[in-house]
CSV table of C-alpha atoms in Angstrom, one decimal:
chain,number,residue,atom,x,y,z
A,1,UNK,CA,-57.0,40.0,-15.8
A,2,UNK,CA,-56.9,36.8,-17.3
A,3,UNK,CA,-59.3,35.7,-19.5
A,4,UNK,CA,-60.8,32.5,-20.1
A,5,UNK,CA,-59.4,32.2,-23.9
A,6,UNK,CA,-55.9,33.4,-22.0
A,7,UNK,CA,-56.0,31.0,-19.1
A,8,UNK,CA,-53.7,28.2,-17.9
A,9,UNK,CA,-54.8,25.1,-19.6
A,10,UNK,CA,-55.1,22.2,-17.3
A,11,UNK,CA,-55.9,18.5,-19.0
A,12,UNK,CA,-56.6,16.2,-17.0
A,13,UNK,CA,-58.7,12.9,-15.9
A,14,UNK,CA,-58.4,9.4,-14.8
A,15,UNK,CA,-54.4,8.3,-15.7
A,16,UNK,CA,-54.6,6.2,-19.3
A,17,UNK,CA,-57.6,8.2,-20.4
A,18,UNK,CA,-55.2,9.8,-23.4
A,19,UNK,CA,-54.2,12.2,-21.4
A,20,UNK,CA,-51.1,12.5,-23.3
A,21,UNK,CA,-52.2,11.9,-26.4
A,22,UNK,CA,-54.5,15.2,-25.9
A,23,UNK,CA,-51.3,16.7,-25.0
A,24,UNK,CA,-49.3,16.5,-27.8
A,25,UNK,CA,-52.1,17.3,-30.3
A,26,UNK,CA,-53.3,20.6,-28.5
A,27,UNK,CA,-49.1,21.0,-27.5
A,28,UNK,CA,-48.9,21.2,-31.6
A,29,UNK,CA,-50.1,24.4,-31.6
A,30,UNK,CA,-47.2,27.2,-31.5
A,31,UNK,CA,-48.7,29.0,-28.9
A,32,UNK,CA,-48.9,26.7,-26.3
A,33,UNK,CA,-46.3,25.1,-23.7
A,34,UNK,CA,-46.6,21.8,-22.6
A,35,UNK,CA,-45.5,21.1,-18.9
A,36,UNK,CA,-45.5,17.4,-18.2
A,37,UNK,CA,-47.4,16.5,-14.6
A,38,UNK,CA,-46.4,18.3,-11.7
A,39,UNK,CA,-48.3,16.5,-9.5
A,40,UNK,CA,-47.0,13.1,-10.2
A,41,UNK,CA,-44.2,12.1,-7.2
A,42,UNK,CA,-41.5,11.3,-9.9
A,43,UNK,CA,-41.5,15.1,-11.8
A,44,UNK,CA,-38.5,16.8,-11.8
A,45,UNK,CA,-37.6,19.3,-9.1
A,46,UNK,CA,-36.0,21.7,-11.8
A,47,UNK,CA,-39.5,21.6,-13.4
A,48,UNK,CA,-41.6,21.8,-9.9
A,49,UNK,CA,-39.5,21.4,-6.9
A,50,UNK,CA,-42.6,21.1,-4.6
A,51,UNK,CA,-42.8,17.5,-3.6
A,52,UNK,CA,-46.1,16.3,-3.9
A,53,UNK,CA,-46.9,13.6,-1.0
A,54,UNK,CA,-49.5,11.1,-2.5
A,55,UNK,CA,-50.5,10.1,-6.0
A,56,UNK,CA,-53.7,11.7,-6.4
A,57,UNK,CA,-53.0,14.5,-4.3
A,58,UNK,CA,-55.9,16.9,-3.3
A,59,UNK,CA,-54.8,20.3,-2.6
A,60,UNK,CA,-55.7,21.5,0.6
A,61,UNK,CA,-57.0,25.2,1.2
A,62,UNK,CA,-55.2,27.4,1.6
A,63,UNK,CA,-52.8,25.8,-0.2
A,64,UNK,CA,-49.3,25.3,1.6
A,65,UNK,CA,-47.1,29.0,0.2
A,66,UNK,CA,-44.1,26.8,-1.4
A,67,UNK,CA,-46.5,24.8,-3.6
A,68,UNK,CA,-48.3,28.1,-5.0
A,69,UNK,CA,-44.6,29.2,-5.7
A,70,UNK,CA,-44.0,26.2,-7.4
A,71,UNK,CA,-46.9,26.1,-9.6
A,72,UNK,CA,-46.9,29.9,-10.1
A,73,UNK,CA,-43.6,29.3,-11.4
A,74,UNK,CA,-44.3,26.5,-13.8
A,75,UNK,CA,-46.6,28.6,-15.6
A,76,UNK,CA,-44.4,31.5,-15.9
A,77,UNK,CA,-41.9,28.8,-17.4
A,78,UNK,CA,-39.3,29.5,-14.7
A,79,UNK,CA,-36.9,26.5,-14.1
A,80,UNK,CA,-35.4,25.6,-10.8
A,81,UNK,CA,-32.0,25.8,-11.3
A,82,UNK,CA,-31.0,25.1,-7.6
A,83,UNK,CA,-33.3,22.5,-7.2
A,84,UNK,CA,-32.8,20.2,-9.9
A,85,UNK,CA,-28.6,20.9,-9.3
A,86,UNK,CA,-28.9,19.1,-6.4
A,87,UNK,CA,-29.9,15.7,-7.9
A,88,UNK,CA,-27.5,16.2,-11.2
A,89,UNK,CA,-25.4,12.8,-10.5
A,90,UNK,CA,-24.5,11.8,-14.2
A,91,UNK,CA,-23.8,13.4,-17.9
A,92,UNK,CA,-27.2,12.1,-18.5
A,93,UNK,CA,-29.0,14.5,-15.7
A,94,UNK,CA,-27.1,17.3,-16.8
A,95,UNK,CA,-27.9,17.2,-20.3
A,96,UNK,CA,-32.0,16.5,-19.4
A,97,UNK,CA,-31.6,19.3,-17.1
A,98,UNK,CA,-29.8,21.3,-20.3
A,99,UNK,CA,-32.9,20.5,-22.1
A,100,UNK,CA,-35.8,20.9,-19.8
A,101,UNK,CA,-34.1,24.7,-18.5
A,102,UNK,CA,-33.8,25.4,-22.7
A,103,UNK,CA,-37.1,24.3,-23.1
A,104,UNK,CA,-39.0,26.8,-20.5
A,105,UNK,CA,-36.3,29.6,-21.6
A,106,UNK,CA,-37.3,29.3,-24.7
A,107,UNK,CA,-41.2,28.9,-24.0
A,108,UNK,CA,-40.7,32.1,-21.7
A,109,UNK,CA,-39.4,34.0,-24.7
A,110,UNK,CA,-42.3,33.3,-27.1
A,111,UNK,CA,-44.6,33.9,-24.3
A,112,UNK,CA,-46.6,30.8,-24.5
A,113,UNK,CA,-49.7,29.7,-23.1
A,114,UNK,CA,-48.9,27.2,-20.4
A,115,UNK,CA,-50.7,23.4,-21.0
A,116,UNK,CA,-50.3,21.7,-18.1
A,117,UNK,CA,-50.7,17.8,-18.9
A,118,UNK,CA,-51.4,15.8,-15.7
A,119,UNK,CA,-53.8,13.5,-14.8
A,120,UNK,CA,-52.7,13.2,-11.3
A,121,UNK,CA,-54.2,16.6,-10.8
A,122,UNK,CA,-57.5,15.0,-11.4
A,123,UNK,CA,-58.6,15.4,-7.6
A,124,UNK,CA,-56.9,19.1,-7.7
A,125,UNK,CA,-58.7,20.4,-10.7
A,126,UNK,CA,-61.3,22.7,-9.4
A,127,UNK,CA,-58.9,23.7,-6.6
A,128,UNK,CA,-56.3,24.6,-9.5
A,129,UNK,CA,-58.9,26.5,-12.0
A,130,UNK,CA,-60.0,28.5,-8.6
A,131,UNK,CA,-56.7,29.4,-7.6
A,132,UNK,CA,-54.3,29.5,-10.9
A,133,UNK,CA,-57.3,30.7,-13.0
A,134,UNK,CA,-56.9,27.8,-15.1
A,135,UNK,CA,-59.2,26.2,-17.6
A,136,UNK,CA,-60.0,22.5,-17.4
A,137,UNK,CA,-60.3,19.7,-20.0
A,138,UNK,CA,-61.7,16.3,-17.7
A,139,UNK,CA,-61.4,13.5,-20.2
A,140,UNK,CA,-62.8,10.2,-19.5
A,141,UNK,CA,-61.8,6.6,-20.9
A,142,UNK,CA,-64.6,3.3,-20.5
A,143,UNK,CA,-63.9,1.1,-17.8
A,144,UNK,CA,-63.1,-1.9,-19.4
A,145,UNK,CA,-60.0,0.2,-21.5
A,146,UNK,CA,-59.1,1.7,-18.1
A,147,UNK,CA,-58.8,-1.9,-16.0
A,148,UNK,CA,-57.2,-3.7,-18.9
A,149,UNK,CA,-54.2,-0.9,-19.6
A,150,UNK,CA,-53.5,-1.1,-16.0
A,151,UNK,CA,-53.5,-4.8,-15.8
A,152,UNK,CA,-52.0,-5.2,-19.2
A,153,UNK,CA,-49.0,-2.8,-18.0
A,154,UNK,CA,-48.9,-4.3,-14.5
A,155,UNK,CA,-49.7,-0.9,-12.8
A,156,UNK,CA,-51.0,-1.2,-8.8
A,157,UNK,CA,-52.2,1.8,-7.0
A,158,UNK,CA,-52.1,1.7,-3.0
A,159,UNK,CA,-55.4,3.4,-1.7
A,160,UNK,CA,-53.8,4.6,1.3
A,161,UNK,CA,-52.7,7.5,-0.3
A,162,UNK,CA,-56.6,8.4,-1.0
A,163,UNK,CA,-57.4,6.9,2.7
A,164,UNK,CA,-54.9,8.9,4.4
A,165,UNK,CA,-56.1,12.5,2.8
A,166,UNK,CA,-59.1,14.1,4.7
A,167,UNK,CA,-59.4,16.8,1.8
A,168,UNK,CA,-60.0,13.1,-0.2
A,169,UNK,CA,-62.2,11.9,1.9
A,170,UNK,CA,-64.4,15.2,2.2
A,171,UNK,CA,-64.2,14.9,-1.6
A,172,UNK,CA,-65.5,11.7,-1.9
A,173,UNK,CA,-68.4,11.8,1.0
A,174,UNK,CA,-70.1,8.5,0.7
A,175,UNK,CA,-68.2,6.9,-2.0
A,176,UNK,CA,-65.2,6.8,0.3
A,177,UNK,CA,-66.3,3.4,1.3
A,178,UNK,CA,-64.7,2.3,-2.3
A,179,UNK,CA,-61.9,3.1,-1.4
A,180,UNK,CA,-61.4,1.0,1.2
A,181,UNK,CA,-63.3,-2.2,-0.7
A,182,UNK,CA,-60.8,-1.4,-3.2
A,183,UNK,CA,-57.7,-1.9,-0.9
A,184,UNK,CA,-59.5,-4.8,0.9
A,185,UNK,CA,-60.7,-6.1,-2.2
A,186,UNK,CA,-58.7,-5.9,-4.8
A,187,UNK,CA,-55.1,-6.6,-2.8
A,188,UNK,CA,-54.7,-9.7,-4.8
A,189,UNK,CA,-56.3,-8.8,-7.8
A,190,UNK,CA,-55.7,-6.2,-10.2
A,191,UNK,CA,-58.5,-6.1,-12.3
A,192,UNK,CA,-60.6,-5.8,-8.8
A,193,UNK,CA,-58.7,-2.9,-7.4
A,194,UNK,CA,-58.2,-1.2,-10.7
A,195,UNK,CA,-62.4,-1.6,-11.2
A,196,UNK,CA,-62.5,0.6,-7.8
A,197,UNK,CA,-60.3,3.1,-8.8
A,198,UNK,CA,-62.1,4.0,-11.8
A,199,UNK,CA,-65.1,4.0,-10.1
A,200,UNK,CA,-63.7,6.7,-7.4
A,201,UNK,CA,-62.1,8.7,-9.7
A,202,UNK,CA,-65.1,8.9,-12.3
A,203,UNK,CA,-67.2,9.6,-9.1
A,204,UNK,CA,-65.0,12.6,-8.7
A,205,UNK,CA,-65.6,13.8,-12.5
A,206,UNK,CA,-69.2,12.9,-11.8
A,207,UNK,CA,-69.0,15.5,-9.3
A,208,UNK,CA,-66.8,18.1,-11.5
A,209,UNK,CA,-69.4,17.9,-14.0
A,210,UNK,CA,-72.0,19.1,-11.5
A,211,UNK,CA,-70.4,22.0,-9.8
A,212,UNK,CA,-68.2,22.8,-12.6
A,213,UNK,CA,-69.9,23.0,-15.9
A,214,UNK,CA,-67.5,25.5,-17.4
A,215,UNK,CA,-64.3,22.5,-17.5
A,216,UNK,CA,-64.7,20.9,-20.5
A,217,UNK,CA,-65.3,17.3,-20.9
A,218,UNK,CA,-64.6,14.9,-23.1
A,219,UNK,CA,-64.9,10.9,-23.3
A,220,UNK,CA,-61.6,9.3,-25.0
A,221,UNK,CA,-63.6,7.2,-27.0
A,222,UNK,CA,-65.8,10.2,-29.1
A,223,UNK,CA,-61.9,11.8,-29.4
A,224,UNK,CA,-60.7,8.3,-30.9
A,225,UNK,CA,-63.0,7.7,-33.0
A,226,UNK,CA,-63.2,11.1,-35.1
A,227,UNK,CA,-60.7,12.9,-33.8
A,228,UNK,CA,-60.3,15.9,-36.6
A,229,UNK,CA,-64.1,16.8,-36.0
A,230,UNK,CA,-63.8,16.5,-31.8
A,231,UNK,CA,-60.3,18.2,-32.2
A,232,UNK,CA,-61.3,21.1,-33.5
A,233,UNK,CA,-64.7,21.5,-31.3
A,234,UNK,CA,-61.9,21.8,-27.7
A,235,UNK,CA,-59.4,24.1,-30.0
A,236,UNK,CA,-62.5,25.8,-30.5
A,237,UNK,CA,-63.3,26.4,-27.0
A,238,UNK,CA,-60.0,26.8,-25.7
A,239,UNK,CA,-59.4,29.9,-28.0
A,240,UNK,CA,-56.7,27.8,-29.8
A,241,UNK,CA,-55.9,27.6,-33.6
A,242,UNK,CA,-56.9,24.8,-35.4
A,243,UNK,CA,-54.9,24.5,-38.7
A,244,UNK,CA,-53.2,22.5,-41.4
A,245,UNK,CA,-50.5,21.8,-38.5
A,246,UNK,CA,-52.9,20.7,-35.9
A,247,UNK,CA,-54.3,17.9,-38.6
A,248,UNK,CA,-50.8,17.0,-39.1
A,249,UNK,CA,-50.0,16.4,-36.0
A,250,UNK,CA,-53.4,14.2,-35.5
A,251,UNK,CA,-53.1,12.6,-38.8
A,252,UNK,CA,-49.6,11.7,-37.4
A,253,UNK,CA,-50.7,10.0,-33.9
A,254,UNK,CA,-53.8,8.8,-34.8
A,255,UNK,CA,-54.1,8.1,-38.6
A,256,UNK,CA,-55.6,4.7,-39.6
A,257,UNK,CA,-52.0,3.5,-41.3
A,258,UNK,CA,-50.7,3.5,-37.5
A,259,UNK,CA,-50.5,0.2,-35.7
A,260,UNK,CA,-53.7,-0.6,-33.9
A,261,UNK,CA,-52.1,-1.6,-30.6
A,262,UNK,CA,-49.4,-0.3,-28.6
A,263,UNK,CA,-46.4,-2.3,-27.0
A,264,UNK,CA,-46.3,-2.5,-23.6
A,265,UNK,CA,-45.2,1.0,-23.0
A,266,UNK,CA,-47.2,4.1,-21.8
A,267,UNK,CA,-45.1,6.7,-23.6
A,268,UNK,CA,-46.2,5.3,-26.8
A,269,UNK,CA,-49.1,7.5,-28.5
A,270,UNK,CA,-49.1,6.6,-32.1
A,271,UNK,CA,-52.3,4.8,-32.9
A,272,UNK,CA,-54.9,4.2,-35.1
A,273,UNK,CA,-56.8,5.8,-32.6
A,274,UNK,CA,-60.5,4.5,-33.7
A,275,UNK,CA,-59.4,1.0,-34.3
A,276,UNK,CA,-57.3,1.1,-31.1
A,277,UNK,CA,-60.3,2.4,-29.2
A,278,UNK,CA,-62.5,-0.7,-30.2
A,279,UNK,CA,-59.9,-3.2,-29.4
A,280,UNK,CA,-59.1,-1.9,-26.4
A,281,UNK,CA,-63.0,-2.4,-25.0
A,282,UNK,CA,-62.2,-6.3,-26.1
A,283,UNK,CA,-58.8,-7.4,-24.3
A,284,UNK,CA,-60.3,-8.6,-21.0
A,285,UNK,CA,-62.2,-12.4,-20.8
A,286,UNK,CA,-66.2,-12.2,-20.4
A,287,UNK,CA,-66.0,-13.3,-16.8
A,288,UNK,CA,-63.5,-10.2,-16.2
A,289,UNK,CA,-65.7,-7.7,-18.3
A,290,UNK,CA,-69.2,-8.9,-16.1
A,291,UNK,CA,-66.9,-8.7,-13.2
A,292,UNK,CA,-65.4,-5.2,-14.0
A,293,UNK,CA,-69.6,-3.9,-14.8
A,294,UNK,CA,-70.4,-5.0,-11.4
A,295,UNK,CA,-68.2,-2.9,-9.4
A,296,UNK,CA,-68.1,0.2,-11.7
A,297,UNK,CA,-72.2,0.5,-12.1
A,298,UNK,CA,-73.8,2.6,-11.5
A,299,UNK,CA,-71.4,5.6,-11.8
A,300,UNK,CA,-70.5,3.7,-15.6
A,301,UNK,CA,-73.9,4.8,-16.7
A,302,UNK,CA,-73.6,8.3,-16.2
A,303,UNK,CA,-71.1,7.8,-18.9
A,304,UNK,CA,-71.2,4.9,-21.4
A,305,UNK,CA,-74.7,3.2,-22.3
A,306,UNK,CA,-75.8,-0.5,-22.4
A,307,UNK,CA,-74.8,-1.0,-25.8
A,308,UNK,CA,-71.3,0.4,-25.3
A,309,UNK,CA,-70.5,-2.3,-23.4
């Protein structure tokens, strides 16, 4: 039987909530195995051949047989060999095949603990923890740092692949009306339709923490802004070590002689994270902030006060 200090480790939340970030610092750990998003629609099929329809993609129950294969077999490390052959067009796909296949191999051997870093699971989670046994880590990030990374990177979303999903739409109940205002609304501006998303997918979490209270949740910002002290509290409760190595690793990513903004690219992860956390509240004009506050509130205050605004 697996336990809950034993389980599958799912982290997850609204995408650009340091999701990543998260990631590498619990990934530091040598007893854990990183597996990079399954459910986006660009992941590997040597990694998980399953081919997941829509971003945001809400399992249905039951769950179709070849995506519980697929996921069992991500957590059991177990590359698709076949699968991901039959895409190898270049040097360059062989060798990141070479290095993915090496990479479960050897996380198979050492008998890891699978961390499963996706925040494109977000509307999956509780479906995943019910049927993969997993423990969940939800973290949030404040709407104004959500709306301005997506803008400031140029990242649309198309709410037909929410509109389209009944399992979404049962999800959402009421709130599913935002979904549409945020395709009708925000087709020709980013800021408006990147307002709605947030406002869906934090609806969602508002529901999580509800009818889930044994996921863990965490807010970006608290992480940010003393990360050693907030660190230590999740490797506490997800029965993971928290060492000299793990305040390497954070002193590493998030130490204050980092650069306090990132370049226009979303791998990047080294930050001075409590700096980067303030500025990142700051990037959008006033009009755009009071703008932003209208659409998200009221499901913004079941997160972030009036003075964190």
């Amino acid at each position: 039987m697996v336990t809950a200090l034993h389980a599958p480790i799912l982290v997850t939340g609204s995408h650009r909530s340091g999701t990543t970030w998260i990631g590498k610092i619990l990934g530091a750990d040598p007893s854990v195995g990183v597996i990079h998003e399954p459910f986006t629609r660009t992941c590997r099929p040597g990694i998980f051949p399953y081919r997941i329809p829509y971003w945001y993609y809400r399992m249905p129950v039951p769950p179709p047989a070849d995506l519980v294969e697929a996921y069992e077999n991500v957590l059991g490390f177990r590359y698709a060999y076949g699968a991901e052959l039959r895409t190898v067009r270049s040097p360059h796909d062989l060798g990141r095949m070479v290095r993915d296949a090496g990479r479960f191999a050897l996380y198979r051997t050492q008998k890891r603990r699978p961390l499963v870093k996706d925040p494109l699971a977000l509307l999956s989670a509780d479906r995943i923890a019910a049927v993969f046994h997993s423990s969940v880590l939800v973290t949030t990030r404040h709407p104004l740092a959500f709306v301005s990374s997506l803008t400031r990177l140029g990242w649309r979303f198309d709410f037909n692949d929410l509109l389209v999903q009944q399992d979404v739409m049962e999800l959402l109940g009421d709130a599913a009306e935002d979904a549409v205002l945020g395709r009708k609304l925000g087709a020709d501006d980013p800021i408006v339709e990147a307002a709605y998303l947030w406002k869906l997918l934090h609806r969602v979490i508002a529901r999580y923490r509800e009818t889930h209270p044994e996921f863990l949740f965490v807010r970006y910002e608290d992480l940010a802004r003393d990360p050693g002290t907030r660190f230590a509290e999740i490797f506490s409760r997800l029965g993971l070590t928290f060492g000299d190595r793990i305040r390497k690793q954070i002193d590493f990513l998030s130490g204050e002689d980092n650069p306090s903004e990132r370049d226009n690219d979303p791998r990047v992860t080294r930050v001075a994270s409590s700096v980067h956390a303030e500025k990142s509240l700051r990037r959008l004009s006033d009009e755009d902030r009071d703008r932003v506050r209208r659409i998200v509130d009221p499901v913004a205050s079941l997160y972030y006060s009036d003075q964190e605004w």
